PDB file of C-alpha atoms in Angstrom:
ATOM      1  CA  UNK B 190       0.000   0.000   0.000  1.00  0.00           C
ATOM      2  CA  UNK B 191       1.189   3.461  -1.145  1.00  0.00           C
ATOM      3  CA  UNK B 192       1.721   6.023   1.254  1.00  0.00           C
ATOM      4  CA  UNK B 193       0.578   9.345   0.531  1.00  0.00           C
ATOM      5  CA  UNK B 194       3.455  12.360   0.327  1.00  0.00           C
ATOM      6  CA  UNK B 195       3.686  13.686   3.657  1.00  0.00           C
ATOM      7  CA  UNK B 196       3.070  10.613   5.139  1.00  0.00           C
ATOM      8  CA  UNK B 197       6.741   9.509   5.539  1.00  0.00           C
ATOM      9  CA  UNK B 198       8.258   7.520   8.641  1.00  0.00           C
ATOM     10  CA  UNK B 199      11.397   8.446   9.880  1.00  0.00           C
ATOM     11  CA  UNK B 200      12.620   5.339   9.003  1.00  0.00           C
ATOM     12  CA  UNK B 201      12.331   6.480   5.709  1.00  0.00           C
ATOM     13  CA  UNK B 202      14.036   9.921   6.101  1.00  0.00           C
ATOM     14  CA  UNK B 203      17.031   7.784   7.377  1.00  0.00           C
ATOM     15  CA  UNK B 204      16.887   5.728   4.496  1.00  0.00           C
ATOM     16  CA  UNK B 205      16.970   8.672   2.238  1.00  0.00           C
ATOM     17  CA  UNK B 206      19.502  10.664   3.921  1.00  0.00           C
ATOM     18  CA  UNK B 207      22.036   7.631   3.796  1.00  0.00           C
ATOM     19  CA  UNK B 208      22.049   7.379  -0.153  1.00  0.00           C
ATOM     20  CA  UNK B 209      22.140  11.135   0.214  1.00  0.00           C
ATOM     21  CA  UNK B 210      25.552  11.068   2.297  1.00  0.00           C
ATOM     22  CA  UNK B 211      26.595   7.987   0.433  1.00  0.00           C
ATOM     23  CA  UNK B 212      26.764   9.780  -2.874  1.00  0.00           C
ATOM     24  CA  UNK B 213      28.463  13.028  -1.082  1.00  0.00           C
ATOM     25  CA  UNK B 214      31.040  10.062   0.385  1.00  0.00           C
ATOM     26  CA  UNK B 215      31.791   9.117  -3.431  1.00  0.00           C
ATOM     27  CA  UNK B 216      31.948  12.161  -4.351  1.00  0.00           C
ATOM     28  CA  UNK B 217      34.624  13.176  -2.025  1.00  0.00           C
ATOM     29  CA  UNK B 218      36.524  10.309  -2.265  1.00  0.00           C
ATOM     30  CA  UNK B 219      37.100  10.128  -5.740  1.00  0.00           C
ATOM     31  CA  UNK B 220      37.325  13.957  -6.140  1.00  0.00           C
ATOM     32  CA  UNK B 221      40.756  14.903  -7.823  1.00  0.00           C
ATOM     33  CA  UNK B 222      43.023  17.069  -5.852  1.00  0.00           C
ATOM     34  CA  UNK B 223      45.828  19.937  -6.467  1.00  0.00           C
ATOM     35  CA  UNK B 224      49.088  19.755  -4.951  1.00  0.00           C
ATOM     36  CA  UNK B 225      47.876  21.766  -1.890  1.00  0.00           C
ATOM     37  CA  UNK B 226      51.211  22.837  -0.676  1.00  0.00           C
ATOM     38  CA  UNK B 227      53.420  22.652  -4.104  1.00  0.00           C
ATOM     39  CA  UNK B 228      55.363  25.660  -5.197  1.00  0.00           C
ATOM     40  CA  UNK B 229      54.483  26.197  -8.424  1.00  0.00           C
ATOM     41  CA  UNK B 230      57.909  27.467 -10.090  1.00  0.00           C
ATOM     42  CA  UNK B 231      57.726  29.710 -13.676  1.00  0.00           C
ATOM     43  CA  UNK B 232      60.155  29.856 -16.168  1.00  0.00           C
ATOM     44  CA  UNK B 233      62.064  32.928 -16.424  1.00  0.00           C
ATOM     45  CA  UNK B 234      64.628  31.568 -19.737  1.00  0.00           C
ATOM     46  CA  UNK B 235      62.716  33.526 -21.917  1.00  0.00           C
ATOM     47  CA  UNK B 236      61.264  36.325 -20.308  1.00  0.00           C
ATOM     48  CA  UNK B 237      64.854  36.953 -19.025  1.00  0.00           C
ATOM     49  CA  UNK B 238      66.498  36.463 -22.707  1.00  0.00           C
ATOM     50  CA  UNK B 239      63.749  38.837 -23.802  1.00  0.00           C
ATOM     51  CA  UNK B 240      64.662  41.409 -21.553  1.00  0.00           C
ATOM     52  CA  UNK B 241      68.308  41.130 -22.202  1.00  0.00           C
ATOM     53  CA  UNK B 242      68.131  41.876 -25.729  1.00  0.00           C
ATOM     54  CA  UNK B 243      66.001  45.087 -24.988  1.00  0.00           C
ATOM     55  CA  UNK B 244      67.824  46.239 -22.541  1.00  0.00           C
ATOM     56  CA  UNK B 245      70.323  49.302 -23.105  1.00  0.00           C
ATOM     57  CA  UNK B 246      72.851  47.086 -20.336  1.00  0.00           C
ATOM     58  CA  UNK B 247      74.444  43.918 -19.386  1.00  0.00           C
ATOM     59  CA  UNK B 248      71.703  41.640 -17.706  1.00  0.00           C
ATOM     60  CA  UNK B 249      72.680  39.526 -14.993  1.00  0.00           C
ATOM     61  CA  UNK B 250      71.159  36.682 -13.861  1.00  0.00           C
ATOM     62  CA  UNK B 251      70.973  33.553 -11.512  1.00  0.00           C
ATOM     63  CA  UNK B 252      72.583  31.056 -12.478  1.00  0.00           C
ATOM     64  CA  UNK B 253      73.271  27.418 -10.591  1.00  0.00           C
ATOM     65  CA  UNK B 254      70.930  28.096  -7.343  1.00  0.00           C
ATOM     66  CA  UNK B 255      70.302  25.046  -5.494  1.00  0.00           C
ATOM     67  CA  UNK B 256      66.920  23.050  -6.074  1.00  0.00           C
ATOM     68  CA  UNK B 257      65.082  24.554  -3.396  1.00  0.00           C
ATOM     69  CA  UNK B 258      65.214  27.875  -4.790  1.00  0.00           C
ATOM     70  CA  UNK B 259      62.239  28.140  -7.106  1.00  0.00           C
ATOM     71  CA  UNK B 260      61.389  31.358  -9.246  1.00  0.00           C
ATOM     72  CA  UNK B 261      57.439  31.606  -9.001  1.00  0.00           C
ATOM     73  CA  UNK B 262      56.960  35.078 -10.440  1.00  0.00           C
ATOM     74  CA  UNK B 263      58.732  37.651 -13.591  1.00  0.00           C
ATOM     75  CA  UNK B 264      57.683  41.091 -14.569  1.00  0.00           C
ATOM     76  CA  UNK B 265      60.032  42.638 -17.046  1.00  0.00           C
ATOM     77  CA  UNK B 266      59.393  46.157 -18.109  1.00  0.00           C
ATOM     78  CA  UNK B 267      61.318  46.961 -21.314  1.00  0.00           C
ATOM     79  CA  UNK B 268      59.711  49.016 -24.183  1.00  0.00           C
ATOM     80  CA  UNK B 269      61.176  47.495 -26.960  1.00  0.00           C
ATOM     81  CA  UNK B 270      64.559  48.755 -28.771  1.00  0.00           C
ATOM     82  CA  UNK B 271      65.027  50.447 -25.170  1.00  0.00           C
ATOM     83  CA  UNK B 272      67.262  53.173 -25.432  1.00  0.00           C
ATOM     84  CA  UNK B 273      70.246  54.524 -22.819  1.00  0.00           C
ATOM     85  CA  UNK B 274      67.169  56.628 -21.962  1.00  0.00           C
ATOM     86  CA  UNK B 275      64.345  54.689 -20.874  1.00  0.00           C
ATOM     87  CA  UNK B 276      64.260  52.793 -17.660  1.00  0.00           C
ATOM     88  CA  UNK B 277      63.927  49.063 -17.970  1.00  0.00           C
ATOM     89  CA  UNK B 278      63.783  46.811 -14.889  1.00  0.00           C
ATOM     90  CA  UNK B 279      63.403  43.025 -14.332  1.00  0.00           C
ATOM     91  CA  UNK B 280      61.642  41.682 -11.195  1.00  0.00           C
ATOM     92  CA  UNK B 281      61.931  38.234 -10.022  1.00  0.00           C
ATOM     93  CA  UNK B 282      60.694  36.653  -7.129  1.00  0.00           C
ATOM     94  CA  UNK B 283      61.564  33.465  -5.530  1.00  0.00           C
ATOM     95  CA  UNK B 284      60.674  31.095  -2.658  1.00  0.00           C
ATOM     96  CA  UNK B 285      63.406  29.060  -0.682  1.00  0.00           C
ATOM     97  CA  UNK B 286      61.464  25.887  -0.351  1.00  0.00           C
ATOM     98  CA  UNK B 287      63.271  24.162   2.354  1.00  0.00           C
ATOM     99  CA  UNK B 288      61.173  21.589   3.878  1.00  0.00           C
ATOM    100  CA  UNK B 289      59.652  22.932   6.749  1.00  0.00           C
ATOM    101  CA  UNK B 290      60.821  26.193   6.414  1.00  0.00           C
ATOM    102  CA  UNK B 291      59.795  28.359   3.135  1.00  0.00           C
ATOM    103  CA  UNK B 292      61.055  31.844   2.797  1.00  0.00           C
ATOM    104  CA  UNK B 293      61.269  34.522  -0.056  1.00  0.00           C
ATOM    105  CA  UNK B 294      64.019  36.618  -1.813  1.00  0.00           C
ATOM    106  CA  UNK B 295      63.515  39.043  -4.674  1.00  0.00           C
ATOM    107  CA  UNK B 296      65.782  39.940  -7.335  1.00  0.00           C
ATOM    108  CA  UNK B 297      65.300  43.715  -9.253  1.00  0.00           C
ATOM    109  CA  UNK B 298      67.313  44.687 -11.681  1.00  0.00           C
ATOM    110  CA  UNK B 299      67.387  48.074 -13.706  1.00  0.00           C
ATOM    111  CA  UNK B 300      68.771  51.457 -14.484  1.00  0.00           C
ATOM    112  CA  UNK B 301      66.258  53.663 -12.831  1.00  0.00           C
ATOM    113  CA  UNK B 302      68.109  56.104 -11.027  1.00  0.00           C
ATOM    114  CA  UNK B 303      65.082  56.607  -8.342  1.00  0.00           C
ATOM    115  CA  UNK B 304      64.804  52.358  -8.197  1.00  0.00           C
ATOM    116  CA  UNK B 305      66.361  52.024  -4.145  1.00  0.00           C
ATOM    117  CA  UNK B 306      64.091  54.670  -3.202  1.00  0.00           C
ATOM    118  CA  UNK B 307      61.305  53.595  -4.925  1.00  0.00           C
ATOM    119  CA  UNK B 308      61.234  50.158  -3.758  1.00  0.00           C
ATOM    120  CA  UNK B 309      62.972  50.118  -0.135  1.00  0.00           C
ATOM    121  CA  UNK B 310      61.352  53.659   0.405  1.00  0.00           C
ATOM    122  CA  UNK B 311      63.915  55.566   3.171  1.00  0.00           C
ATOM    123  CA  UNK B 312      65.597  52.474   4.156  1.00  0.00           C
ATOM    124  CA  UNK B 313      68.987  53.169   5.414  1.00  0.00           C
ATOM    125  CA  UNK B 314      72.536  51.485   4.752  1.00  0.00           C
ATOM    126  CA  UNK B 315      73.324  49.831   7.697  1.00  0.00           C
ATOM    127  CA  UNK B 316      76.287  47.925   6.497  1.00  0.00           C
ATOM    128  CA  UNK B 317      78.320  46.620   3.857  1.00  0.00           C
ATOM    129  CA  UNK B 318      78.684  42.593   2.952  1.00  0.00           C
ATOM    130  CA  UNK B 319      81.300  41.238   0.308  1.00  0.00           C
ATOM    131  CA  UNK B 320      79.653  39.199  -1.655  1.00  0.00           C
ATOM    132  CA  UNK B 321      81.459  36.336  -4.635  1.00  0.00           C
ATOM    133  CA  UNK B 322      84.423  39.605  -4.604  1.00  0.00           C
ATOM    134  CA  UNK B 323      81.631  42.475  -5.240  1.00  0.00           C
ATOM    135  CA  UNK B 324      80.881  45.171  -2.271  1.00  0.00           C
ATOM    136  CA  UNK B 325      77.109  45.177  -1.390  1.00  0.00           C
ATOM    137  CA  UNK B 326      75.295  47.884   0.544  1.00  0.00           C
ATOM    138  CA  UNK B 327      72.908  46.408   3.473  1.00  0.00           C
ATOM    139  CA  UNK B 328      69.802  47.948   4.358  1.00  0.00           C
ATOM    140  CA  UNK B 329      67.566  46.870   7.324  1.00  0.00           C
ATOM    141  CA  UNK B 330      64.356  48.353   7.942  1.00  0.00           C
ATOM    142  CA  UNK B 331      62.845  48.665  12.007  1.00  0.00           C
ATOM    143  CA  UNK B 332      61.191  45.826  11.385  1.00  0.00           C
ATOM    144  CA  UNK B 333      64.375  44.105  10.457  1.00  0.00           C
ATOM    145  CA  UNK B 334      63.793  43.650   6.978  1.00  0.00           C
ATOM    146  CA  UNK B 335      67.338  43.105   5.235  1.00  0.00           C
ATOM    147  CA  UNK B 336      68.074  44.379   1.454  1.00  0.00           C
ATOM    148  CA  UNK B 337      71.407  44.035  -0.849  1.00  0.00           C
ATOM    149  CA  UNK B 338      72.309  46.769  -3.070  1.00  0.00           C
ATOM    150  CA  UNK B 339      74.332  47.397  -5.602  1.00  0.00           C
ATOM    151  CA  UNK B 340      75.454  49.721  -8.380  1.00  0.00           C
ATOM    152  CA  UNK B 341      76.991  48.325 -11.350  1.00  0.00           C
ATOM    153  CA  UNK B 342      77.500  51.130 -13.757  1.00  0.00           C
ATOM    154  CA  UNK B 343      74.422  52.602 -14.443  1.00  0.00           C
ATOM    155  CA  UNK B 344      72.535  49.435 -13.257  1.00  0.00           C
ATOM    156  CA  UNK B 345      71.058  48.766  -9.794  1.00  0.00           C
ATOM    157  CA  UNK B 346      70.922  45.261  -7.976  1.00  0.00           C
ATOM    158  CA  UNK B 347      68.746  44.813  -5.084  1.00  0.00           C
ATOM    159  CA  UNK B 348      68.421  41.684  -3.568  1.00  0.00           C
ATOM    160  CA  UNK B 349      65.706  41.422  -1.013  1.00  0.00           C
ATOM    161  CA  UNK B 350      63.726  39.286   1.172  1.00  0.00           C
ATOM    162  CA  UNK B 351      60.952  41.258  -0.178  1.00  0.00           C
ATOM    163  CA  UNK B 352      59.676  42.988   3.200  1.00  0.00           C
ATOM    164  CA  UNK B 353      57.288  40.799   4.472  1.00  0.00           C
ATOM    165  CA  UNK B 354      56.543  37.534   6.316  1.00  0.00           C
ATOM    166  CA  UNK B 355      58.709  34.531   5.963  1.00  0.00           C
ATOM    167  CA  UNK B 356      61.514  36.611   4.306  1.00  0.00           C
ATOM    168  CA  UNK B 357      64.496  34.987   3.382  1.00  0.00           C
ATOM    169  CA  UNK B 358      67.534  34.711   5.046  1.00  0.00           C
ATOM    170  CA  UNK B 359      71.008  37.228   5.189  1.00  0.00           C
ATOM    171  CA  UNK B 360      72.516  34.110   3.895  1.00  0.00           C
ATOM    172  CA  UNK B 361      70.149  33.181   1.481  1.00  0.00           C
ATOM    173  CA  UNK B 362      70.211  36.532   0.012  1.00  0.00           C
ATOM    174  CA  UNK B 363      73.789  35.766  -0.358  1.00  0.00           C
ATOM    175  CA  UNK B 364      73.533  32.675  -2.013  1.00  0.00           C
ATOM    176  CA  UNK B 365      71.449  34.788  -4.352  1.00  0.00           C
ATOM    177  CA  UNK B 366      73.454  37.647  -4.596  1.00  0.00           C
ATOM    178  CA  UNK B 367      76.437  35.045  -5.633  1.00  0.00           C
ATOM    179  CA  UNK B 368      74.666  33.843  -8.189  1.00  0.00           C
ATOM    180  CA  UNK B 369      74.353  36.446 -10.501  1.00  0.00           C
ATOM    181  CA  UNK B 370      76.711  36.547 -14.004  1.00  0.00           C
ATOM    182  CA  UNK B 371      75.865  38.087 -16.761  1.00  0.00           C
ATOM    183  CA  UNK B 372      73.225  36.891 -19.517  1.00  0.00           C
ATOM    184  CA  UNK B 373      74.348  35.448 -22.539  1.00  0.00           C
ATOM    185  CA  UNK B 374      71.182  35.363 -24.861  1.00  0.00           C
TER     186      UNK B 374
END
């Protein structure tokens, strides 16, 4: 005998909601998942060659950081057939994927006169570091934030642990610092 809707026993409300959370169970369990916690590393071969041939300098780069070091973002801004002129700057940032311990470091490069100022604002040099031979200014912020700099003609380095949470390391920024030699396109 048919029941009439409304009519319905809790016994079959349980029955219902169990194929209800069955199929949610399925679902769940057979959903695909990201990687969560990966790093998800960009190339920067090409932007970086790109920018090198447009540039009115000598680009440096990284070259032979260790495996943790992955590059996860590039902005280049270089108007193409640059001229002595124009500014031009490359901007790559990294994270230091250690397991258990992930920091960042930032590498600019460029010939904009103002570029320290514009992106460490008023921080100070509070020391110098030698660095693979090359002199490197060191600039903390109160909050402890550490910066390399360096002029290189009419180029500017900075190498940063880009001013916020997690950044990297004095040594770190070393190891990046180090690994900088000119671009050959």
């Amino acid at each position: 005998m048919a029941r009439r809707r409304g009519q319905e026993t809790i016994r079959d409300m349980t029955l219902s909601l169990g194929v209800v959370m069955a199929g949610v169970l399925l679902f769940a369990l057979f959903m695909p998942r990201g990687g969560g916690d990966a790093v998800k590393a960009v190339d920067t071969a090409a932007p970086v060659t790109a920018f090198a041939r447009s540039a009115p300098f000598a680009v440096v780069a990284p070259v032979g950081l260790p495996g943790f070091w992955k590059a996860t973002s590039i902005r280049t801004d270089a108007p193409s057939g640059a001229s002595r002129t124009q500014t031009v700057e490359l901007t790559i940032g990294y994270v230091v994927d250690r397991s258990g311990n992930r920091t960042y470091a930032q590498l600019n490069e460029g010939n904009a006169s103002d570029a320290v100022k514009r992106i460490l604002a008023d921080r100070p040099v509070t020391g110098a570091v030698e660095v693979a031979g090359e002199s490197w200014q060191e600039r903390r912020d109160d909050a402890g934030h550490l910066a390399l700099t360096r002029q290189a003609g009419d180029v500017v380095l900075i190498v940063s642990d880009g001013g916020g949470k997690g950044g990297a390391s004095p040594a770190d920024l070393s190891t990046l610092a180090a690994s900088l030699r000119p671009h050959t396109a």
